[in-house]
Amino acid sequence: MDNKTADELKRRIESSVSPFHTVLYVMKELDEAGFERLFLDRKWKLKKGGKYYVNVYDSTIAAFCVGENWQGENFRFAAAHSDFPCLKVKPDCQMESNGYIKMNVEVYGGAILNTWLDRPLSAAGRVIIKTDDIMKPEVRFVDFKQSLFIIPNLAIHMNREINKGVELNRQKDMIPIMALSETTDIKDKKNIWETYLADNTGVGAENILDYDMFLYPVETPCVLGLNGELFSAGRLDNMTSVQACVKGIKSNVPDDGFNMAVIYDSEEVGSGTKQGAGSVIIRNIIDRIFRKFGYDEETAECALADAVGLSVDVAHGIHPNIPEKNDPTNKLLLNHGFGIKTSAGERYASDPVVIGIVKGLCDRYDIKCQRFVNRSDIPGGSTLGTITVANIPMRMLDVGVPVLAMHSSRETMGIHDQVYLEKILERFFSYA
């Protein structure tokens, strides 16, 4: 078992408890690696040989490296996503009945709902705080890091059919308890969440204008299996890919090359936001970079036409008890390599030229990979790859580690597959 890789992934997952915290953790890594921060609303000064990153609205981040002799060609790109299926706190969220004070939440993304029951939950996100300048409120990031909420199951004695399967109502059954009415010691019992949030943010409740807060399970990641070859955690989708992209962009850029890695928000809800893969924001950043180096629009278009990209997201490992859900011949075994994903319906970004490049790198550097295709009668989920190339036209391929229980509050993978994924991203970006 690769202890170093597991420890790195554990630290990332424990820190990346919201899309905002995912970006904060990546920013810290890039700062330590000597990248210079740029701002969307300020002018840029770029130089060849430079390493840069841009925080895009707090939950997306784009990093890029410029070769010493870059001539507007040899463009390589990789993308992952910062968000994950979870529960998001609604405004005016307090609900009270039968002695319970509950929190009104909505489901974010395609979560497996029953995996959120009976798990201690915490909250993290960002809080918008009033300042003297109305047009510039303060943004403060918060992670409570402790067990605060729980969504209890119904006892089997009250539903004898529960083991035959229960459909959970998102508005009725997914509401967590946050306190008991009679025993809470928070003074403002009509607004206990806002008061708690204010107390732990260090401002008065009257100064909180809004918030983006998400619930997450507090259970820690762990290595498991008799040989320690498995890894269990929440948010493997898509922190595994974030880690690989960061490792890749920190590797050496070819002398005549240009490398870019983007961690997008909003993938789990369709990517149609200002910071999602469906936005033009990254294409705008690319065009801005080319202009700063004195290259015209046609040079940028030529570079993208010749560019190669990887969309990095998890894939479905073959289930130990229900293997028939996988394709008969293109199935992913844990610890046998990262997956190369293709789909006739273009639900995954795929291109045979990029497949050839990736397989060539795997052969040269002894990196294991596997092929994945969904069963023909079971359409899989889509990724940000196909959405990205609609705005940034380039050859792109979907790759990722195999996991079990994708979109559960806790997923399982083979830790060696993470090693293979990180290696292919490092070789993809550094090969000259």
Coordinates of C-alpha atoms in Angstrom, one line a residue:
M1 CA 0.0 0.0 0.0
D2 CA 1.2 3.5 -0.9
N3 CA 1.1 5.3 2.5
K4 CA 2.3 8.6 1.1
T5 CA -0.4 8.8 -1.5
A6 CA -3.1 7.7 1.0
D7 CA -1.9 10.3 3.5
E8 CA -2.0 13.1 0.9
L9 CA -5.4 12.1 -0.2
K10 CA -6.7 11.9 3.3
R11 CA -5.4 15.4 4.1
R12 CA -7.0 16.8 1.0
I13 CA -10.4 15.2 1.6
E14 CA -10.4 16.4 5.2
S15 CA -9.7 19.9 4.1
S16 CA -11.9 20.0 1.0
V17 CA -15.3 20.1 2.8
S18 CA -16.9 22.6 0.3
P19 CA -16.0 23.8 -3.2
F20 CA -14.6 26.9 -1.6
H21 CA -12.3 24.9 0.8
T22 CA -11.2 22.7 -2.2
V23 CA -10.0 25.9 -3.9
L24 CA -8.3 27.2 -0.7
Y25 CA -6.4 24.0 -0.3
V26 CA -5.2 24.0 -4.0
M27 CA -4.2 27.7 -3.6
K28 CA -2.1 26.8 -0.6
E29 CA -0.3 24.0 -2.6
L30 CA 0.3 26.3 -5.6
D31 CA 1.6 29.1 -3.4
E32 CA 4.1 26.6 -1.8
A33 CA 5.1 25.5 -5.3
G34 CA 6.0 29.1 -6.4
F35 CA 2.9 29.9 -8.5
E36 CA 2.0 33.6 -8.7
R37 CA -1.7 34.6 -8.0
L38 CA -3.5 36.6 -10.6
F39 CA -6.9 38.3 -10.2
L40 CA -9.7 38.4 -12.7
D41 CA -10.4 42.1 -12.0
R42 CA -6.8 43.3 -12.3
K43 CA -4.4 43.6 -15.2
W44 CA -1.8 40.8 -15.6
K45 CA 1.9 40.9 -16.1
L46 CA 3.0 37.5 -17.5
K47 CA 6.4 36.2 -18.6
K48 CA 7.7 33.0 -20.3
G49 CA 8.8 30.5 -17.7
G50 CA 6.2 31.8 -15.3
K51 CA 3.7 29.8 -13.2
Y52 CA 0.3 31.4 -12.3
Y53 CA -3.1 30.7 -11.0
V54 CA -6.5 32.5 -10.9
N55 CA -9.2 32.1 -8.3
V56 CA -12.5 32.2 -10.2
Y57 CA -15.4 33.3 -7.9
D58 CA -14.0 31.3 -4.9
S59 CA -15.0 27.8 -6.1
T60 CA -13.1 27.4 -9.4
I61 CA -9.4 27.7 -9.9
A62 CA -7.3 27.8 -13.1
A63 CA -3.5 27.2 -13.0
F64 CA -1.1 27.5 -15.9
C65 CA 2.6 27.2 -16.7
V66 CA 4.4 28.8 -19.6
G67 CA 7.5 27.3 -21.1
E68 CA 10.7 29.4 -21.5
N69 CA 10.4 29.2 -25.3
W70 CA 6.7 28.9 -25.8
Q71 CA 5.6 30.2 -29.2
G72 CA 1.9 29.8 -28.8
E73 CA 1.8 26.1 -29.5
N74 CA 2.0 22.8 -27.6
F75 CA -1.1 23.4 -25.4
R76 CA -2.0 20.7 -22.8
F77 CA -5.1 20.9 -20.6
A78 CA -6.6 19.0 -17.7
A79 CA -9.8 19.5 -15.7
A80 CA -11.5 18.1 -12.6
H81 CA -14.2 19.5 -10.3
S82 CA -14.4 20.9 -6.8
D83 CA -18.0 20.1 -5.9
F84 CA -19.7 16.9 -4.7
P85 CA -23.2 15.6 -4.0
C86 CA -24.3 16.8 -0.6
L87 CA -27.0 18.8 1.3
K88 CA -27.1 22.6 1.1
V89 CA -28.6 24.8 3.8
K90 CA -31.6 26.9 2.7
P91 CA -32.0 30.5 3.8
D92 CA -34.4 31.0 6.7
C93 CA -33.8 27.3 7.4
Q94 CA -35.1 26.8 11.0
M95 CA -38.0 24.3 11.4
E96 CA -39.5 23.3 14.8
S97 CA -41.9 20.5 15.8
N98 CA -42.3 18.0 18.6
G99 CA -39.4 19.4 20.6
Y100 CA -37.0 19.2 17.7
I101 CA -35.3 22.2 16.0
K102 CA -34.5 21.1 12.5
M103 CA -32.6 22.5 9.5
N104 CA -34.3 23.0 6.1
V105 CA -31.9 21.8 3.4
E106 CA -32.0 20.9 -0.3
V107 CA -30.1 18.1 -2.1
Y108 CA -27.2 19.3 -4.1
G109 CA -26.4 17.0 -7.0
G110 CA -27.2 13.3 -7.5
A111 CA -26.6 12.0 -3.9
I112 CA -27.5 8.5 -2.8
L113 CA -29.9 9.8 -0.1
N114 CA -30.0 6.8 2.3
T115 CA -26.2 7.0 2.8
W116 CA -26.7 10.4 4.5
L117 CA -28.9 8.9 7.3
D118 CA -27.6 8.3 10.8
R119 CA -24.2 9.9 10.0
P120 CA -22.9 12.8 12.1
L121 CA -22.8 15.9 9.9
S122 CA -20.9 19.2 10.0
A123 CA -21.2 22.3 7.9
A124 CA -18.8 24.4 5.8
G125 CA -18.9 27.1 3.2
R126 CA -18.8 30.9 2.9
V127 CA -20.5 33.7 4.8
I128 CA -21.2 37.1 3.3
I129 CA -20.7 39.9 5.9
K130 CA -21.8 43.5 5.9
T131 CA -19.0 46.2 5.6
D132 CA -19.0 50.0 5.4
D133 CA -18.9 49.7 1.6
I134 CA -22.2 48.2 0.4
M135 CA -20.8 47.2 -2.9
K136 CA -18.0 45.2 -1.3
P137 CA -19.2 42.9 1.4
E138 CA -16.7 40.6 3.1
V139 CA -16.5 37.0 2.2
R140 CA -15.4 34.7 5.0
F141 CA -14.9 30.9 4.8
V142 CA -16.2 28.7 7.6
D143 CA -15.7 25.1 8.6
F144 CA -17.2 24.0 11.9
K145 CA -15.2 20.7 11.9
Q146 CA -17.5 19.0 14.5
S147 CA -20.6 16.9 14.6
L148 CA -23.6 19.2 14.7
F149 CA -26.5 17.5 12.8
I150 CA -28.0 14.1 12.1
I151 CA -30.8 12.7 9.9
P152 CA -32.3 9.7 11.8
N153 CA -33.6 6.7 10.1
L154 CA -37.1 5.3 11.0
A155 CA -36.9 2.3 13.3
I156 CA -37.7 -1.1 11.6
H157 CA -40.5 -1.6 14.1
M158 CA -42.3 1.3 12.5
N159 CA -41.6 0.2 9.0
R160 CA -41.4 -3.5 8.7
E161 CA -40.8 -3.2 4.9
I162 CA -37.8 -1.0 5.2
N163 CA -35.4 -3.7 3.9
K164 CA -37.4 -4.0 0.8
G165 CA -36.4 -0.5 -0.1
V166 CA -37.8 2.9 0.9
E167 CA -38.1 6.0 -1.4
L168 CA -36.9 9.0 0.6
N169 CA -38.8 12.3 0.1
R170 CA -36.2 15.1 -0.2
Q171 CA -38.3 17.7 1.6
K172 CA -39.7 15.4 4.4
D173 CA -37.1 12.7 5.0
M174 CA -33.8 14.5 4.5
I175 CA -34.2 17.2 7.2
P176 CA -31.5 17.0 9.9
I177 CA -31.9 17.7 13.6
M178 CA -29.8 20.5 14.9
A179 CA -31.1 21.0 18.5
L180 CA -33.8 20.2 21.0
S181 CA -36.2 23.0 21.7
E182 CA -36.2 22.9 25.5
T183 CA -32.5 22.4 26.1
T184 CA -30.8 24.6 23.6
D185 CA -28.7 27.3 25.4
I186 CA -28.6 29.6 22.4
K187 CA -30.4 32.8 23.4
D188 CA -32.2 33.6 20.2
K189 CA -34.2 30.4 19.8
K190 CA -36.1 31.7 16.8
N191 CA -32.8 32.0 14.9
I192 CA -30.5 29.5 16.4
W193 CA -28.7 28.6 13.2
E194 CA -28.0 32.3 12.3
T195 CA -26.9 32.9 15.9
Y196 CA -24.6 29.9 15.9
L197 CA -23.2 30.9 12.5
A198 CA -22.6 34.4 13.7
D199 CA -21.0 33.3 17.0
N200 CA -18.6 31.0 15.1
T201 CA -17.8 33.6 12.4
G202 CA -17.0 36.3 14.9
V203 CA -19.6 38.8 13.8
G204 CA -23.0 39.8 15.0
A205 CA -26.0 38.0 13.4
E206 CA -27.2 41.4 12.1
N207 CA -24.1 41.6 10.0
I208 CA -24.6 38.3 8.1
L209 CA -26.1 39.2 4.7
D210 CA -26.1 35.7 3.2
Y211 CA -24.3 32.3 3.2
D212 CA -23.5 29.3 1.0
M213 CA -23.2 26.5 3.5
F214 CA -23.0 22.7 2.8
L215 CA -23.4 19.8 5.2
Y216 CA -20.8 17.0 5.1
P217 CA -20.1 13.8 7.0
V218 CA -17.4 14.2 9.6
E219 CA -16.1 10.6 9.6
T220 CA -12.5 10.5 8.6
P221 CA -11.0 8.7 5.6
C222 CA -9.3 5.4 6.2
V223 CA -7.3 2.6 4.6
L224 CA -8.9 -0.8 4.8
G225 CA -8.7 -4.3 3.5
L226 CA -6.6 -7.2 5.0
N227 CA -3.6 -6.0 2.9
G228 CA -4.4 -2.3 3.3
E229 CA -4.9 -1.8 -0.4
L230 CA -8.3 -0.1 -0.3
F231 CA -9.2 3.5 0.7
S232 CA -12.6 4.6 2.0
A233 CA -13.8 8.2 2.2
G234 CA -16.3 10.8 1.3
R235 CA -15.7 13.0 -1.7
L236 CA -13.4 10.6 -3.6
D237 CA -15.6 12.0 -6.4
N238 CA -13.7 14.2 -7.3
M239 CA -10.8 14.9 -4.9
T240 CA -8.9 12.0 -6.4
S241 CA -8.9 13.9 -9.7
V242 CA -8.1 17.3 -8.1
Q243 CA -5.0 15.7 -6.5
A244 CA -3.9 14.3 -9.8
C245 CA -4.4 17.6 -11.6
V246 CA -2.5 19.5 -9.0
K247 CA 0.4 17.0 -9.1
G248 CA 0.4 17.3 -12.9
I249 CA 0.4 21.1 -13.2
K250 CA 3.3 21.2 -10.6
S251 CA 5.4 19.0 -12.8
N252 CA 7.9 20.4 -15.4
V253 CA 6.4 22.2 -18.4
P254 CA 8.1 21.4 -21.7
D255 CA 10.4 24.2 -22.8
D256 CA 8.1 25.1 -25.8
G257 CA 4.9 24.1 -24.0
F258 CA 1.9 25.6 -22.2
N259 CA 0.1 23.6 -19.5
M260 CA -3.2 24.5 -17.8
A261 CA -5.2 22.7 -15.1
V262 CA -8.7 23.8 -14.1
I263 CA -10.7 22.7 -11.1
Y264 CA -14.3 23.6 -12.0
D265 CA -17.3 24.1 -9.7
S266 CA -20.9 23.1 -10.5
E267 CA -20.2 19.8 -12.3
E268 CA -22.6 17.9 -10.1
V269 CA -25.5 20.3 -11.0
G270 CA -24.8 20.6 -14.7
S271 CA -21.9 23.1 -15.0
G272 CA -24.2 25.9 -16.2
T273 CA -22.8 28.6 -13.9
K274 CA -20.4 31.5 -14.3
Q275 CA -17.7 29.3 -12.7
G276 CA -18.7 26.0 -14.3
A277 CA -17.4 24.2 -17.3
G278 CA -20.4 25.5 -19.3
S279 CA -19.2 29.0 -18.8
V280 CA -16.9 30.9 -21.2
I281 CA -14.7 32.0 -18.3
I282 CA -11.8 29.7 -19.0
R283 CA -11.9 30.4 -22.7
N284 CA -11.7 34.1 -21.8
I285 CA -8.7 33.4 -19.6
I286 CA -7.0 31.5 -22.4
D287 CA -7.6 34.3 -24.9
R288 CA -6.3 36.8 -22.3
I289 CA -3.1 34.9 -21.9
F290 CA -2.5 34.7 -25.6
R291 CA -3.0 38.5 -25.9
K292 CA -0.6 39.2 -23.1
F293 CA 2.1 37.4 -24.9
G294 CA 1.4 39.3 -28.1
Y295 CA -0.3 36.4 -30.0
D296 CA -3.3 37.1 -32.1
E297 CA -6.7 35.4 -32.1
E298 CA -5.8 33.1 -34.9
T299 CA -2.7 31.8 -33.1
A300 CA -5.0 30.9 -30.1
E301 CA -7.4 29.1 -32.4
C302 CA -4.5 27.2 -34.0
A303 CA -3.2 26.2 -30.6
L304 CA -6.5 24.9 -29.4
A305 CA -7.1 23.0 -32.7
D306 CA -3.8 21.1 -31.9
A307 CA -4.3 21.0 -28.1
V308 CA -4.8 17.8 -26.0
G309 CA -6.9 17.7 -22.9
L310 CA -7.9 15.3 -20.1
S311 CA -11.2 15.4 -18.3
V312 CA -10.4 13.8 -15.0
D313 CA -13.3 12.3 -13.0
V314 CA -14.0 9.0 -11.2
A315 CA -15.3 5.9 -13.0
H316 CA -17.4 2.9 -11.9
G317 CA -15.4 0.0 -10.5
I318 CA -17.0 -3.4 -10.9
H319 CA -19.2 -4.1 -8.0
P320 CA -18.3 -7.2 -5.9
N321 CA -21.9 -8.4 -5.5
I322 CA -23.6 -7.0 -8.6
P323 CA -21.1 -7.4 -11.4
E324 CA -23.8 -7.8 -14.0
K325 CA -24.3 -4.0 -14.0
N326 CA -21.0 -3.5 -15.8
D327 CA -20.2 -4.1 -19.5
P328 CA -19.2 -7.7 -20.2
T329 CA -15.8 -6.8 -21.6
N330 CA -14.9 -3.3 -20.6
K331 CA -15.0 -3.3 -16.8
L332 CA -12.7 -1.7 -14.2
L333 CA -11.0 -3.7 -11.5
L334 CA -9.7 -1.9 -8.4
N335 CA -5.9 -1.5 -8.3
H336 CA -5.5 -2.5 -11.9
G337 CA -5.1 1.0 -13.2
F338 CA -7.0 4.2 -13.9
G339 CA -9.9 4.0 -16.4
I340 CA -10.1 5.4 -19.9
K341 CA -13.8 6.2 -20.4
T342 CA -15.6 6.2 -23.8
S343 CA -19.2 6.4 -24.8
A344 CA -20.9 6.2 -28.2
G345 CA -23.4 8.7 -27.0
E346 CA -20.6 11.2 -26.1
R347 CA -21.4 11.2 -22.4
Y348 CA -17.7 11.1 -21.9
A349 CA -15.2 13.2 -23.8
S350 CA -13.2 10.8 -26.0
D351 CA -10.9 10.9 -29.0
P352 CA -8.9 8.0 -30.4
V353 CA -5.8 10.2 -30.9
V354 CA -5.7 11.2 -27.3
I355 CA -6.3 7.5 -26.3
G356 CA -3.2 6.7 -28.4
I357 CA -1.2 9.4 -26.6
V358 CA -2.3 8.2 -23.1
K359 CA -1.7 4.6 -23.9
G360 CA 1.7 5.5 -25.3
L361 CA 2.7 7.3 -22.1
C362 CA 1.4 4.4 -20.1
D363 CA 3.6 1.9 -22.1
R364 CA 6.7 4.1 -21.9
Y365 CA 6.4 4.8 -18.1
D366 CA 4.9 1.5 -16.9
I367 CA 1.6 3.0 -15.8
K368 CA -1.4 0.8 -15.6
C369 CA -4.7 1.7 -17.4
Q370 CA -8.0 0.0 -18.2
R371 CA -10.8 0.7 -20.6
F372 CA -14.3 1.5 -19.4
V373 CA -17.6 1.5 -21.4
N374 CA -21.1 1.4 -19.8
R375 CA -23.4 -1.5 -20.5
S376 CA -25.4 -0.6 -23.6
D377 CA -28.7 -0.7 -21.7
I378 CA -27.5 1.4 -18.7
P379 CA -26.5 4.9 -19.6
G380 CA -23.9 6.3 -17.3
G381 CA -23.5 9.8 -15.9
S382 CA -21.9 12.6 -17.9
T383 CA -18.7 14.6 -17.1
L384 CA -17.4 18.1 -17.5
G385 CA -15.3 17.0 -20.5
T386 CA -18.0 17.1 -23.1
I387 CA -19.2 20.4 -21.7
T388 CA -15.7 21.9 -21.7
V389 CA -14.9 21.2 -25.3
A390 CA -18.1 22.9 -26.4
N391 CA -16.5 26.2 -25.3
I392 CA -12.8 25.2 -25.7
P393 CA -12.7 23.0 -28.8
M394 CA -9.8 20.5 -28.4
R395 CA -9.2 16.8 -28.5
M396 CA -10.1 15.6 -25.0
L397 CA -10.4 12.2 -23.2
D398 CA -12.1 11.3 -19.9
V399 CA -10.0 9.3 -17.4
G400 CA -10.3 8.6 -13.7
V401 CA -9.9 6.1 -10.9
P402 CA -12.5 3.3 -10.4
V403 CA -14.6 3.7 -7.3
L404 CA -17.4 1.8 -5.6
A405 CA -20.7 3.5 -4.5
M406 CA -20.2 6.6 -6.6
H407 CA -22.2 9.5 -5.1
S408 CA -22.6 7.8 -1.8
S409 CA -21.7 9.9 1.2
R410 CA -18.7 7.5 1.4
E411 CA -17.0 5.8 -1.5
T412 CA -14.3 3.1 -1.9
M413 CA -11.3 2.8 -4.2
G414 CA -8.0 1.0 -4.7
I415 CA -5.2 3.3 -3.5
H416 CA -2.8 2.0 -6.2
D417 CA -5.1 3.4 -8.9
Q418 CA -4.6 6.9 -7.4
V419 CA -0.8 6.4 -7.9
Y420 CA -1.4 5.5 -11.6
L421 CA -3.6 8.5 -12.1
E422 CA -1.2 10.9 -10.6
K423 CA 1.6 9.4 -12.7
I424 CA -0.2 9.8 -16.0
L425 CA -1.1 13.4 -15.2
E426 CA 2.5 14.2 -14.4
R427 CA 3.8 12.5 -17.5
F428 CA 1.1 14.1 -19.7
F429 CA 2.1 17.6 -18.6
S430 CA 5.9 17.1 -18.6
Y431 CA 6.6 14.9 -21.6
A432 CA 8.7 16.7 -24.1

